[in-house]
Short mmCIF file of C-alpha atoms in Angstrom, two decimals:
data_model
loop_
_atom_site.label_atom_id
_atom_site.label_comp_id
_atom_site.label_asym_id
_atom_site.label_seq_id
_atom_site.Cartn_x
_atom_site.Cartn_y
_atom_site.Cartn_z
CA MET A 1 -88.23 16.36 6.16
CA ASP A 2 -85.62 18.08 8.57
CA GLU A 3 -87.12 20.00 11.55
CA ILE A 4 -86.58 23.86 11.80
CA PRO A 5 -83.85 24.24 14.28
CA ASP A 6 -84.23 26.22 17.22
CA LEU A 7 -83.17 29.22 16.55
CA GLU A 8 -82.90 30.76 20.29
CA ARG A 9 -80.21 27.91 20.27
CA LEU A 10 -78.12 29.16 17.35
CA SER A 11 -75.33 30.98 17.73
CA VAL A 12 -75.04 34.25 15.71
CA ALA A 13 -72.32 32.33 13.36
CA GLU A 14 -74.63 29.43 12.76
CA LYS A 15 -77.79 32.04 11.98
CA ASP A 16 -75.63 33.71 9.60
CA ASP A 17 -74.49 30.21 8.03
CA LEU A 18 -77.98 29.47 7.82
CA ILE A 19 -79.30 32.84 6.08
CA ARG A 20 -75.93 32.45 3.38
CA GLU A 21 -77.37 28.57 2.59
CA LEU A 22 -81.00 29.53 2.41
CA TRP A 23 -80.71 33.21 0.58
CA PRO A 24 -79.89 31.71 -3.08
CA LEU A 25 -83.26 29.71 -2.76
CA ARG A 26 -85.33 32.83 -2.70
CA ALA A 27 -85.07 33.17 -6.44
CA LEU A 28 -86.01 29.28 -6.75
CA VAL A 29 -89.15 29.94 -4.26
CA ARG A 30 -90.43 32.97 -6.45
CA GLN A 31 -89.95 31.61 -9.71
CA LEU A 32 -91.61 27.71 -8.59
CA ARG A 33 -94.47 30.10 -7.22
CA GLY A 34 -95.08 31.51 -10.69
CA GLU A 35 -95.11 28.31 -12.54
CA VAL A 36 -97.64 27.05 -9.63
CA GLU A 37 -99.80 30.19 -10.58
CA LYS A 38 -99.62 29.37 -14.33
CA LEU A 39 -100.31 25.90 -13.79
CA GLN A 40 -103.26 26.40 -11.54
CA ALA A 41 -104.87 28.97 -14.02
CA LYS A 42 -104.17 26.32 -16.76
CA VAL A 43 -106.14 23.72 -14.75
CA GLN A 44 -109.06 26.14 -14.29
CA GLU A 45 -109.11 26.60 -17.94
CA LEU A 46 -109.24 23.00 -19.13
CA GLU A 47 -111.59 22.38 -16.17
CA GLY A 48 -114.15 25.13 -17.27
CA ARG A 49 -113.90 23.19 -20.88
CA GLY A 50 -114.49 19.97 -19.71
CA ALA A 51 -117.50 21.65 -17.65
CA LYS A 52 -118.96 22.84 -20.89
CA ASN A 53 -121.98 21.37 -22.67
CA SER A 54 -124.78 22.29 -25.20
CA HIS A 55 -126.54 24.26 -22.28
CA ASN A 56 -123.51 26.42 -21.55
CA SER A 57 -121.73 26.96 -24.72
CA SER A 58 -121.87 26.51 -28.50
CA LYS A 59 -121.70 22.87 -28.69
CA PRO A 60 -124.24 21.21 -30.59
CA PRO A 61 -126.74 18.87 -28.50
CA SER A 62 -125.22 15.79 -30.23
CA SER A 63 -121.90 16.02 -28.59
CA ASP A 64 -123.29 15.89 -24.91
#
């Protein structure tokens, strides 16, 4: 992973270039955050299903 540049040492032009390079990634980051949230919710749902047994659901005791 690349180290973050020392922003104090960058010229204004170099900072502008960096902003222009990173700006389009904002939409991708937002999209990926949304996907992560959906996947986390799905994992919780699936883990909850797996934790159910005859004592905390309508499953018959023979399924435990």
